[in-house]
């Protein structure tokens, strides 16, 4: 079969690889009908997530048709249409029982690698490095789905792929980012990053009752999307000092909650500060460039919440802990516990309250994955989200 493989820094190639097979009783094999490229795939592409190997199949956002199930999977049958959550979760460990699926204790066979960097291991993730399980991803014609009796969501009506595919990651991730803000009526929520996750965080903040949502980015088309689809006010950080702007927009107090939907490759409008982090990042003296995170902490009103859903891989420098401690800030973070959100969000899609397909700007064949990665990385053609069809 064909699969999009990581071949080294800034190189992906569509290769001919063996088809996946059932390895465990609770596996299913899915014929992929749609798969998306995620902003967090760019951290792999750029070589910032360690433990990638040449030939690894990328992709953690996919859906398709079940073509084979192991003997331990009784809730799915051949022919079912499913969306697959990106964290692999057993459904039975202590974390899973608490609904903390992205920190499942049983799904990362390489837990020891992750423990060295993070203390304990999070769940395995499709197509997301050996440190997170070494699972082949879904940017392929077929994928093996472990614990298929727990994660995959059956789509039993005729909703098109584009309306449900993003339940695999970016829609629930944005939603969880907003939910972690514990929004109360009248709140102002600021969102750093107007990529797909930031767009969904902004939309979700509104659904959860925020009175004002302010989105911060530098790409005009993305800021426009946030204004049009999430009813957000926007700040272009290349034109305006973000901290000044937010202070002015909130009568000096700062937003009640700040969602960080940027992650480890943030840009900084002040070249010297960006250079500082770039150099430390590139020389591996710091593993992440935490500019948006620092800014979210500094901007947040005293006693407010900073919700971190942007992806970080390791360690950050110059983290303003003094602001966190002295101003009673709460920091919440996590890879999304997707399995917790798929049913209620699917319900909202069915009811017409949400149509996540608005972020999809490009549709391409799986063969075009290398061009799609370049376009997405460089934000060419106003690219926000690419869906690939095998
Ligand atoms: Zn993703
Ligand atoms: Zn588990």
Coordinates of N, CA and C and ligand atoms in Angstrom, one line a residue, residues 38-40 60-61 86 169-170 385, ligand 1:
X38 N -1.7 17.7 10.4 CA -1.9 18.5 11.6 C -0.7 19.4 11.8
X39 N -1.0 20.6 12.5 CA 0.1 21.5 12.8 C 1.2 20.7 13.6
X40 N 0.8 19.8 14.5 CA 1.8 19.1 15.2 C 2.6 18.1 14.4
X60 N -2.0 11.2 12.4 CA -2.8 10.8 13.6 C -4.2 11.3 13.5
X61 N -4.6 11.8 12.3 CA -5.9 12.3 12.1 C -6.5 11.5 10.9
X86 N -6.7 10.3 18.0 CA -5.3 10.2 17.9 C -4.6 9.5 19.1
X169 N -8.9 14.8 16.2 CA -8.0 15.6 17.0 C -8.4 17.1 17.2
X170 N -8.3 17.8 16.1 CA -8.3 19.3 16.3 C -9.6 19.9 16.9
X385 N -5.9 24.0 6.7 CA -6.0 22.6 7.0 C -6.0 21.8 5.7
Ligands
LIG1 ZN1 -3.4 16.6 15.1

